Short mmCIF file of C-alpha atoms in Angstrom, two decimals:
data_model
loop_
_atom_site.label_atom_id
_atom_site.label_comp_id
_atom_site.label_asym_id
_atom_site.label_seq_id
_atom_site.Cartn_x
_atom_site.Cartn_y
_atom_site.Cartn_z
CA MET A 22 -67.73 183.96 4.57
CA GLY A 23 -67.04 184.87 0.94
CA GLU A 24 -64.09 186.34 -0.71
CA ASN A 25 -64.73 189.82 0.89
CA GLY A 26 -65.33 188.12 4.38
CA ASN A 27 -61.86 186.54 4.07
CA ALA A 28 -60.25 189.94 3.21
CA LYS A 29 -62.10 191.41 6.16
CA TYR A 30 -60.68 188.98 8.35
CA TYR A 31 -57.09 189.22 7.56
CA GLN A 32 -57.38 193.11 7.67
CA HIS A 33 -58.78 192.62 11.12
CA ALA A 34 -55.34 191.07 12.28
CA ALA A 35 -52.97 192.92 14.16
CA PHE A 36 -50.12 193.75 11.89
CA PRO A 37 -49.84 197.34 10.76
CA ALA A 38 -49.13 198.71 7.50
CA MET A 39 -50.65 196.06 5.45
CA ASP A 40 -53.58 197.03 3.02
CA ILE A 41 -55.68 194.28 1.29
CA SER A 42 -57.79 195.66 -1.55
CA ILE A 43 -61.44 194.49 -1.35
CA GLU A 44 -63.47 194.42 -4.49
CA LEU A 45 -66.78 195.90 -3.75
CA GLY A 46 -68.25 195.98 -7.13
CA HIS A 47 -71.57 197.49 -7.10
CA GLN A 48 -71.43 197.63 -3.23
CA GLN A 49 -70.49 200.97 -2.05
CA VAL A 50 -68.54 202.15 1.05
CA GLY A 51 -70.92 203.36 3.66
CA SER A 52 -73.74 201.47 2.15
CA LYS A 53 -76.40 199.54 4.08
CA CYS A 54 -73.87 196.52 3.93
CA TYR A 55 -70.75 198.12 4.50
CA ASP A 56 -69.00 200.71 6.98
CA ASP A 57 -67.05 203.62 6.12
CA ASP A 58 -63.77 201.57 5.72
CA GLY A 59 -65.25 199.04 3.32
CA ARG A 60 -65.70 196.33 5.76
CA LEU A 61 -68.97 194.55 6.40
CA LYS A 62 -71.13 196.50 8.69
CA ARG A 63 -70.08 196.02 12.43
CA SER A 64 -73.25 195.21 14.85
CA GLY A 65 -71.71 195.50 18.19
CA THR A 66 -73.38 197.43 21.04
CA MET A 67 -72.54 198.82 24.48
CA TRP A 68 -73.99 195.37 25.62
CA THR A 69 -71.91 193.13 23.48
CA ALA A 70 -68.77 195.17 24.16
CA SER A 71 -69.65 194.95 27.85
CA ALA A 72 -70.05 191.10 27.69
CA HIS A 73 -66.63 190.97 25.87
CA ILE A 74 -65.00 192.98 28.74
CA ILE A 75 -66.73 191.09 31.63
CA THR A 76 -65.91 187.83 29.99
CA ALA A 77 -62.10 189.09 30.07
CA VAL A 78 -62.27 190.78 33.25
CA ILE A 79 -64.18 188.53 35.58
CA GLY A 80 -62.05 185.54 35.14
CA SER A 81 -60.03 183.33 37.37
CA GLY A 82 -58.60 186.58 39.06
CA VAL A 83 -61.72 186.87 41.02
CA LEU A 84 -61.15 183.64 42.99
CA SER A 85 -57.63 184.87 44.35
CA LEU A 86 -58.98 188.29 45.65
CA ALA A 87 -59.81 187.01 49.02
CA TRP A 88 -56.25 185.85 49.37
CA ALA A 89 -55.16 189.04 48.10
CA ILE A 90 -57.09 191.07 50.60
CA GLY A 91 -55.84 188.50 53.29
CA GLN A 92 -52.27 189.79 52.73
CA LEU A 93 -53.06 193.40 52.75
CA GLY A 94 -56.00 193.57 55.29
CA TRP A 95 -59.20 195.21 55.87
CA VAL A 96 -57.62 198.78 55.05
CA ALA A 97 -55.26 198.47 52.28
CA GLY A 98 -57.20 195.52 50.56
CA PRO A 99 -60.26 197.19 49.54
CA THR A 100 -58.55 200.47 49.10
CA VAL A 101 -56.09 198.94 46.52
CA MET A 102 -58.74 197.27 44.64
CA LEU A 103 -60.85 200.62 44.32
CA LEU A 104 -57.55 202.38 43.11
CA PHE A 105 -57.18 199.79 40.54
CA SER A 106 -60.53 199.98 39.27
CA PHE A 107 -60.27 203.80 38.99
CA VAL A 108 -56.98 203.65 37.14
CA THR A 109 -58.25 200.85 34.91
CA TYR A 110 -61.42 202.96 33.97
CA TYR A 111 -59.49 206.25 33.46
CA THR A 112 -56.72 204.63 31.30
CA SER A 113 -59.35 202.55 29.42
CA ALA A 114 -61.37 205.81 28.57
CA LEU A 115 -57.93 207.38 27.29
CA LEU A 116 -57.45 204.28 25.11
CA ALA A 117 -60.83 204.30 23.60
CA ASP A 118 -60.32 207.77 22.30
CA CYS A 119 -57.24 206.47 20.36
CA TYR A 120 -59.72 204.03 18.22
CA ARG A 121 -59.88 206.64 15.61
CA SER A 122 -56.90 209.02 14.50
CA GLY A 123 -58.17 212.50 14.29
CA ASP A 124 -61.97 213.03 14.22
CA PRO A 125 -63.76 210.84 16.71
CA THR A 126 -66.50 209.79 14.07
CA THR A 127 -64.66 210.13 10.83
CA GLY A 128 -61.08 209.52 11.58
CA LYS A 129 -58.95 206.76 10.40
CA ARG A 130 -59.99 203.48 12.33
CA ASN A 131 -57.13 201.63 14.36
CA TYR A 132 -58.20 198.05 14.17
CA THR A 133 -55.86 196.75 16.93
CA TYR A 134 -53.89 198.03 19.90
CA MET A 135 -50.62 197.66 17.82
CA ASP A 136 -52.29 199.85 14.93
CA ALA A 137 -53.30 202.52 17.73
CA VAL A 138 -49.63 202.59 19.06
CA GLN A 139 -48.12 202.78 15.44
CA ALA A 140 -50.63 205.66 14.50
CA ASN A 141 -49.62 207.72 17.53
CA LEU A 142 -45.85 206.64 18.72
CA ASP A 143 -42.74 205.84 17.05
CA GLY A 144 -41.52 202.46 15.50
CA ILE A 145 -39.51 201.06 18.66
CA LYS A 146 -42.66 201.54 20.87
CA VAL A 147 -44.75 199.69 18.33
CA LYS A 148 -42.46 196.63 18.44
CA ILE A 149 -42.06 196.80 22.18
CA CYS A 150 -45.94 197.04 22.43
CA GLY A 151 -46.60 193.99 20.22
CA PHE A 152 -44.06 191.94 22.12
CA LEU A 153 -45.83 192.63 25.61
CA GLN A 154 -49.24 192.39 24.11
CA TYR A 155 -48.88 188.96 22.68
CA ALA A 156 -46.56 187.64 25.50
CA ASN A 157 -49.15 188.57 27.90
CA ILE A 158 -51.74 186.86 25.90
CA PHE A 159 -49.73 183.88 25.64
CA GLY A 160 -49.40 183.89 29.37
CA VAL A 161 -53.20 184.42 30.04
CA ALA A 162 -53.72 181.25 28.10
CA ILE A 163 -51.47 179.36 30.39
CA GLY A 164 -53.08 181.10 33.40
CA TYR A 165 -56.68 180.14 32.26
CA THR A 166 -55.74 176.47 31.48
CA ILE A 167 -54.18 176.14 35.14
CA ALA A 168 -57.32 177.71 36.65
CA ALA A 169 -59.74 175.56 34.64
CA SER A 170 -57.96 172.48 35.63
CA ILE A 171 -58.06 173.36 39.34
CA SER A 172 -61.65 173.60 38.88
CA MET A 173 -62.09 170.19 37.13
CA VAL A 174 -59.94 168.66 39.81
CA ALA A 175 -62.06 170.18 42.65
CA ILE A 176 -65.17 168.70 40.90
CA LYS A 177 -63.61 165.18 40.75
CA ARG A 178 -62.31 165.62 44.43
CA SER A 179 -65.55 166.94 45.86
CA ASN A 180 -67.53 163.69 44.11
CA CYS A 181 -64.92 161.46 45.50
CA PHE A 182 -65.14 162.72 49.17
CA HIS A 183 -68.91 162.47 48.92
CA GLU A 184 -68.73 158.83 47.69
CA ASN A 185 -65.77 157.60 49.98
CA GLY A 186 -65.90 159.91 53.08
CA LYS A 187 -63.41 162.53 54.20
CA SER A 188 -60.98 159.77 55.33
CA ASN A 189 -59.94 159.30 51.68
CA PRO A 190 -57.22 161.68 50.53
CA CYS A 191 -58.73 161.68 46.85
CA LEU A 192 -55.67 162.92 45.43
CA VAL A 193 -56.28 163.85 41.59
CA SER A 194 -53.61 164.79 38.83
CA SER A 195 -54.50 167.83 37.07
CA THR A 196 -52.66 166.88 33.78
CA PRO A 197 -55.68 164.87 32.27
CA TYR A 198 -57.86 167.88 32.94
CA MET A 199 -55.48 170.21 31.39
CA ILE A 200 -55.49 168.01 28.27
CA MET A 201 -59.38 167.97 28.16
CA PHE A 202 -59.39 171.94 28.40
CA GLY A 203 -56.79 171.78 25.68
CA VAL A 204 -58.75 169.84 23.27
CA ALA A 205 -61.91 171.96 23.88
CA GLU A 206 -59.87 175.08 23.16
CA ILE A 207 -58.58 173.44 19.79
CA LEU A 208 -62.08 173.15 18.72
CA PHE A 209 -63.15 176.77 19.76
CA SER A 210 -60.13 178.32 18.46
CA GLN A 211 -61.29 177.55 14.75
CA ILE A 212 -63.98 180.13 15.22
CA PRO A 213 -62.39 182.54 12.75
CA ASP A 214 -62.86 186.22 14.19
CA PHE A 215 -63.64 188.01 17.16
CA ASP A 216 -67.28 189.14 15.45
CA GLN A 217 -68.23 185.76 15.63
CA ILE A 218 -67.52 184.82 19.25
CA TRP A 219 -70.26 187.24 20.78
CA TRP A 220 -72.41 184.33 21.87
CA LEU A 221 -69.42 182.70 23.63
CA SER A 222 -68.89 185.89 25.47
CA ILE A 223 -72.46 186.45 26.64
CA LEU A 224 -72.28 182.77 27.94
CA ALA A 225 -69.03 183.22 29.54
CA ALA A 226 -70.27 186.52 31.34
CA VAL A 227 -73.39 184.56 32.58
CA MET A 228 -71.04 181.88 34.08
CA SER A 229 -68.78 184.51 35.65
CA PHE A 230 -71.79 185.84 37.52
CA THR A 231 -72.82 182.41 38.54
CA TYR A 232 -69.83 181.23 40.04
CA SER A 233 -69.19 184.76 41.58
CA THR A 234 -72.59 184.74 43.20
CA ILE A 235 -72.13 181.20 44.54
CA GLY A 236 -68.70 182.12 46.10
CA LEU A 237 -70.12 185.32 47.71
CA SER A 238 -73.30 183.11 48.97
CA LEU A 239 -71.01 180.58 50.62
CA GLY A 240 -68.95 183.41 51.98
CA ILE A 241 -72.01 184.90 53.68
CA VAL A 242 -73.06 181.57 55.02
CA GLN A 243 -69.39 180.77 56.32
CA VAL A 244 -69.46 184.26 58.19
CA ILE A 245 -72.72 183.39 59.78
CA ALA A 246 -71.30 179.87 60.90
CA ASN A 247 -68.32 181.57 62.25
CA GLY A 248 -70.35 183.95 64.38
CA GLY A 249 -68.62 186.85 62.99
CA ILE A 250 -66.03 188.54 60.67
CA LYS A 251 -62.53 187.06 60.55
CA GLY A 252 -59.44 189.04 59.33
CA SER A 253 -57.53 192.04 60.65
CA LEU A 254 -56.65 195.75 59.65
CA THR A 255 -53.32 194.74 58.41
CA GLY A 256 -53.61 191.39 57.01
CA ILE A 257 -51.74 188.18 57.79
CA SER A 258 -49.71 188.70 60.85
CA ILE A 259 -45.89 188.42 60.94
CA GLY A 260 -45.33 185.37 63.03
CA VAL A 261 -47.82 183.43 61.03
CA VAL A 262 -45.25 184.20 58.12
CA THR A 263 -41.92 185.56 58.18
CA PRO A 264 -41.11 189.43 57.74
CA ALA A 265 -39.85 188.82 54.30
CA ASP A 266 -42.93 186.54 53.32
CA LYS A 267 -45.04 189.32 54.51
CA VAL A 268 -43.55 191.86 52.15
CA TRP A 269 -43.29 189.38 49.04
CA ARG A 270 -47.05 188.08 49.71
CA SER A 271 -48.24 191.89 49.88
CA LEU A 272 -46.61 192.65 46.63
CA GLN A 273 -48.05 189.70 44.80
CA ALA A 274 -51.37 190.50 46.19
CA PHE A 275 -50.86 193.85 44.12
CA GLY A 276 -50.19 191.52 40.92
CA ASP A 277 -53.22 189.48 41.71
CA ILE A 278 -55.51 192.36 41.85
CA ALA A 279 -54.07 194.03 38.64
CA PHE A 280 -54.67 190.60 36.92
CA ALA A 281 -58.16 190.77 37.91
CA TYR A 282 -58.68 194.07 36.10
CA SER A 283 -56.67 193.27 32.78
CA TYR A 284 -58.22 193.61 29.62
CA SER A 285 -56.76 196.70 28.00
CA LEU A 286 -54.67 194.60 25.66
CA ILE A 287 -57.80 193.66 23.87
CA LEU A 288 -59.83 196.78 24.50
CA ILE A 289 -59.25 198.39 20.89
CA GLU A 290 -60.23 194.93 19.27
CA ILE A 291 -63.30 194.90 21.15
CA GLN A 292 -64.10 198.49 20.24
CA ASP A 293 -63.71 197.58 16.62
CA THR A 294 -66.89 195.26 16.77
CA ILE A 295 -69.11 198.24 17.67
CA LYS A 296 -71.44 199.59 15.08
CA SER A 297 -70.55 202.96 13.40
CA PRO A 298 -71.86 206.21 14.66
CA PRO A 299 -73.68 208.04 15.73
CA PRO A 300 -72.82 207.93 18.52
CA SER A 301 -69.10 207.52 18.19
CA GLU A 302 -67.51 204.18 18.83
CA SER A 303 -65.33 205.86 21.61
CA LYS A 304 -68.52 207.18 23.56
CA VAL A 305 -70.17 203.77 23.39
CA MET A 306 -66.97 201.95 24.53
CA LYS A 307 -66.56 204.43 27.41
CA ARG A 308 -70.10 203.51 28.61
CA ALA A 309 -69.33 199.91 28.18
CA THR A 310 -66.11 200.40 30.07
CA LEU A 311 -67.88 202.39 32.94
CA VAL A 312 -70.72 199.54 33.18
CA SER A 313 -68.15 196.81 33.12
CA VAL A 314 -65.69 198.18 35.58
CA ALA A 315 -68.58 199.28 38.04
CA VAL A 316 -70.13 195.73 37.69
CA THR A 317 -67.02 193.79 38.24
CA THR A 318 -65.54 196.18 40.95
CA LEU A 319 -68.81 195.35 42.79
CA PHE A 320 -68.47 191.56 42.50
CA TYR A 321 -64.74 191.73 43.29
CA MET A 322 -65.49 193.78 46.51
CA LEU A 323 -68.24 191.37 47.68
CA CYS A 324 -66.36 188.22 46.77
CA GLY A 325 -62.87 189.32 47.84
CA CYS A 326 -64.14 191.02 51.21
CA MET A 327 -66.72 188.32 52.04
CA GLY A 328 -64.02 185.55 51.43
CA TYR A 329 -61.60 187.20 53.65
CA ALA A 330 -64.24 187.78 56.36
CA ALA A 331 -64.85 184.03 56.04
CA PHE A 332 -61.48 182.61 56.26
CA GLY A 333 -59.28 185.60 57.72
CA ASP A 334 -55.59 184.89 57.41
CA ALA A 335 -56.35 181.28 56.09
CA ALA A 336 -57.91 182.71 53.05
CA PRO A 337 -57.18 180.48 50.24
CA GLY A 338 -55.69 181.34 46.87
CA ASN A 339 -58.74 179.89 45.07
CA LEU A 340 -61.85 180.90 47.08
CA LEU A 341 -63.91 178.06 45.97
CA THR A 342 -61.52 175.42 47.29
CA GLY A 343 -61.87 177.06 50.83
CA PHE A 344 -65.11 175.76 51.48
CA GLY A 345 -64.02 172.17 51.36
CA PHE A 346 -64.90 169.53 49.12
CA TYR A 347 -67.80 167.68 50.94
CA ASN A 348 -70.91 169.85 51.44
CA PRO A 349 -72.50 171.48 49.64
CA TYR A 350 -70.82 169.56 46.97
CA TRP A 351 -73.38 169.83 44.27
CA LEU A 352 -73.30 173.64 44.72
CA LEU A 353 -69.55 173.96 44.43
CA ASP A 354 -69.57 171.35 41.38
CA ILE A 355 -72.00 174.03 39.71
CA ALA A 356 -69.67 176.80 40.63
CA ASN A 357 -66.48 175.04 39.40
CA ALA A 358 -68.35 173.98 36.17
CA ALA A 359 -69.18 177.50 35.60
CA ILE A 360 -65.71 178.63 36.02
CA VAL A 361 -64.48 176.00 33.43
CA VAL A 362 -67.28 177.19 30.96
CA HIS A 363 -66.32 180.79 31.47
CA LEU A 364 -62.78 180.07 30.86
CA VAL A 365 -63.31 178.50 27.65
CA GLY A 366 -64.84 181.60 26.49
CA ALA A 367 -62.28 183.90 28.06
CA TYR A 368 -59.52 182.00 26.43
CA GLN A 369 -60.89 182.85 23.07
CA VAL A 370 -61.58 186.42 23.74
CA TYR A 371 -57.95 187.15 24.70
CA CYS A 372 -56.26 184.77 22.16
CA GLN A 373 -58.17 186.13 18.93
CA PRO A 374 -56.06 189.27 18.68
CA LEU A 375 -52.86 186.87 18.61
CA PHE A 376 -54.36 184.48 16.20
CA ALA A 377 -55.16 187.35 13.93
CA PHE A 378 -51.80 188.73 14.13
CA VAL A 379 -49.91 185.62 13.24
CA GLU A 380 -52.43 184.84 10.19
CA LYS A 381 -51.87 188.29 8.90
CA TRP A 382 -48.37 188.10 9.22
CA ALA A 383 -48.41 184.70 7.40
CA ILE A 384 -50.54 186.00 4.44
CA GLN A 385 -48.36 189.10 3.98
CA THR A 386 -44.94 186.86 4.00
CA TRP A 387 -46.55 184.10 1.68
CA PRO A 388 -49.23 185.54 -0.19
CA LYS A 389 -49.27 183.10 -2.95
CA SER A 390 -49.06 180.11 -0.71
CA LYS A 391 -52.52 178.21 -1.01
CA VAL A 392 -52.18 176.45 2.41
CA ILE A 393 -52.17 179.89 3.94
CA THR A 394 -54.68 181.75 1.65
CA LYS A 395 -57.02 179.08 0.55
CA ASP A 396 -60.18 178.23 2.35
CA ILE A 397 -62.13 174.94 2.03
CA ARG A 398 -65.79 175.41 2.02
CA LEU A 399 -67.62 172.79 4.32
CA PRO A 400 -71.54 172.96 4.05
CA LEU A 401 -73.08 172.83 7.40
CA SER A 402 -76.75 173.29 6.16
CA PRO A 403 -78.40 174.42 3.04
CA THR A 404 -77.93 178.14 4.22
CA LYS A 405 -74.61 177.98 6.26
CA SER A 406 -71.23 176.84 5.54
CA TYR A 407 -67.79 177.07 7.25
CA ASN A 408 -64.55 178.01 5.56
CA LEU A 409 -61.73 175.56 6.75
CA ASN A 410 -58.16 177.28 6.49
CA LEU A 411 -55.44 174.57 6.86
CA PHE A 412 -52.91 177.32 8.13
CA ARG A 413 -55.44 178.44 10.85
CA LEU A 414 -56.11 174.88 11.64
CA THR A 415 -52.51 173.85 12.19
CA TRP A 416 -51.13 176.89 13.94
CA ARG A 417 -54.05 177.63 16.29
CA THR A 418 -53.84 173.79 17.30
CA VAL A 419 -50.13 174.03 17.92
CA PHE A 420 -50.55 177.30 20.04
CA VAL A 421 -53.03 175.49 22.29
CA ILE A 422 -50.83 172.47 22.58
CA VAL A 423 -47.96 174.63 23.66
CA THR A 424 -49.84 176.47 26.21
CA THR A 425 -51.32 173.32 27.50
CA VAL A 426 -47.93 171.71 27.90
CA ILE A 427 -46.37 174.71 29.95
CA SER A 428 -49.40 174.91 32.24
CA MET A 429 -48.57 171.15 32.97
CA LEU A 430 -45.12 172.14 33.86
CA LEU A 431 -46.01 175.19 36.04
CA PRO A 432 -49.42 174.75 37.65
CA PHE A 433 -48.94 177.48 40.15
CA PHE A 434 -52.18 179.44 40.05
CA ASN A 435 -51.55 182.39 42.42
CA ASP A 436 -47.83 183.11 41.35
CA VAL A 437 -48.68 182.98 37.66
CA VAL A 438 -51.82 185.12 38.10
CA GLY A 439 -49.69 187.58 40.01
CA PHE A 440 -46.79 187.67 37.41
CA LEU A 441 -49.07 188.04 34.43
CA GLY A 442 -50.94 190.85 36.23
CA ALA A 443 -47.79 192.46 36.92
CA LEU A 444 -46.29 192.11 33.37
CA GLY A 445 -49.40 193.61 31.61
CA PHE A 446 -50.67 196.33 34.07
CA TRP A 447 -48.05 199.08 33.73
CA PRO A 448 -47.16 198.90 29.92
CA LEU A 449 -50.48 198.07 28.41
CA THR A 450 -53.13 199.49 30.85
CA VAL A 451 -51.19 202.73 31.64
CA TYR A 452 -48.21 203.77 29.83
CA PHE A 453 -49.36 203.29 26.22
CA PRO A 454 -52.73 204.56 26.63
CA VAL A 455 -51.33 207.63 28.50
CA GLU A 456 -48.65 208.27 25.91
CA MET A 457 -50.94 207.80 22.96
CA TYR A 458 -53.74 210.19 24.41
CA ILE A 459 -51.01 212.79 24.96
CA VAL A 460 -50.17 212.71 21.29
CA GLN A 461 -53.66 212.26 20.11
CA LYS A 462 -54.91 215.32 22.06
CA LYS A 463 -51.52 217.33 21.48
CA ILE A 464 -51.31 217.98 25.18
CA PRO A 465 -48.37 220.47 25.83
CA LYS A 466 -45.34 219.09 27.57
CA TRP A 467 -45.01 220.26 31.35
CA SER A 468 -48.53 221.29 31.30
CA THR A 469 -50.56 220.55 34.47
CA ARG A 470 -52.53 217.76 32.75
CA TRP A 471 -49.25 216.32 31.22
CA VAL A 472 -47.35 216.11 34.65
CA CYS A 473 -50.58 214.40 36.34
CA LEU A 474 -50.55 211.75 33.63
CA GLN A 475 -46.85 211.24 33.81
CA LEU A 476 -46.97 210.96 37.70
CA LEU A 477 -50.08 208.33 37.25
CA SER A 478 -47.64 206.35 34.82
CA LEU A 479 -44.75 206.46 37.18
CA ALA A 480 -46.76 205.41 40.37
CA CYS A 481 -48.14 202.43 38.38
CA PHE A 482 -44.57 201.55 36.98
CA ILE A 483 -43.49 201.21 40.44
CA ILE A 484 -46.18 198.94 41.61
CA THR A 485 -45.48 196.94 38.48
CA VAL A 486 -42.06 196.35 39.39
CA ALA A 487 -42.72 195.49 42.88
CA SER A 488 -45.53 192.98 42.12
CA ALA A 489 -43.46 191.45 39.51
CA ALA A 490 -40.65 190.71 42.13
CA GLY A 491 -43.14 189.47 44.57
CA SER A 492 -44.51 186.64 41.98
CA ILE A 493 -41.06 185.69 40.94
CA ALA A 494 -40.40 185.01 44.42
CA GLY A 495 -43.43 183.06 44.88
CA VAL A 496 -42.71 180.93 41.89
CA MET A 497 -39.09 180.25 42.99
CA THR A 498 -40.64 179.05 46.32
CA ASP A 499 -42.92 176.73 44.58
CA LEU A 500 -40.38 175.25 42.24
CA LYS A 501 -38.46 173.99 45.28
CA ILE A 502 -41.11 171.42 46.14
CA TYR A 503 -42.63 170.81 42.70
CA LYS A 504 -42.26 167.69 40.44
CA PRO A 505 -43.27 168.15 36.88
CA PHE A 506 -46.34 166.22 35.83
CA LYS A 507 -46.64 164.66 39.23
CA THR A 508 -48.43 167.29 41.39
CA SER A 509 -51.63 166.21 42.73
CA TYR A 510 -54.47 168.25 44.52
#
């Protein structure tokens, strides 16, 4: 990256109302090398956008879906999952139309979710959106660290059981594995920008299909071994759990399913990687969203339903741990290793907007600081080099360390997943896309379409509040028996 590349990078960040002029010299806006906004040509396609979405969506959330369906039963479980998929696709399509203000092919680009909110809504909503978006990204980083450590612990335990027999408890602490995951993220977090992690997204998407397919296959084998399908129409029975627990668990299941579909908070950033029209970026993004949501829903339905069919009311919070640790241990090791690789990539896909936001704020606040603005060129080969930025190195490293330490303190996979899903679903997936779309398309107040959009938003708000309450209740229950840094699996 040269000087123009650095300017492009900082402009890409999620901080509104800041212009950094780019000296193009003889290179013209709209030329073969530059887009209509003076930035280097974007090269993303429907397939790279789909890879980013699948990387973000088919994450650790898929592993909790059998448990979620187990709380809701055969009727409500799949129905709720289909409803969430429809809402996610619909509101994502609304959000895709907000990438450009005005004309869908020539209007001003909004590079980030916050830029889109600022272009369409008032100031206080921009601040609320920014807080929720970046708080959710921070929380997702914690959730992914927890999930990755659980999978690494599962590999260690399965190998222990294989070597020492089932009589050995093989208790393993998750703390060292969270540290290992954190070290890997420190390295990958030095990739400067979203455009440069497409290969990591594709690798992570392949890994997500790998472990989802293994989980599905093992579920089918377990159903055959059981001689039939387990589960009930209404989910886990009162008696197995108390009536209050039944209510809280059902609400938490909504949060888990919401988390499994959560990616709207980075949709605009993904859309900003798509090459310029024709066709318009919004059309390409809608196709990528349709493909991605359809594929992920198919996998979710298969994995969640087959997991519930295999285990019934005893469906585990993490599907792969339900198959035991002994046989076929090597297949489970492959699945868990695929989860870890996937989560390494998903962590980066989610965190890049937050990284860019902080770095843009820093360069705006201290424009003369060489620590923040100066890049140190490190040659990698005769034709390639890496620009090391000391501020980027320091701040991203601190961010990973903080999320890793918090993960060690709160390793409650299901409850954390449910709370994150609840926290981000209504405001970021539904409310802001609906409100921005109404402004963008100038939909008259109290018209039929306006009323329908507001009713959709209200219904999702109620679900979000209920899901958050259920997840908080679960965390409070876990805290009663948990000792920081000492929990073993």
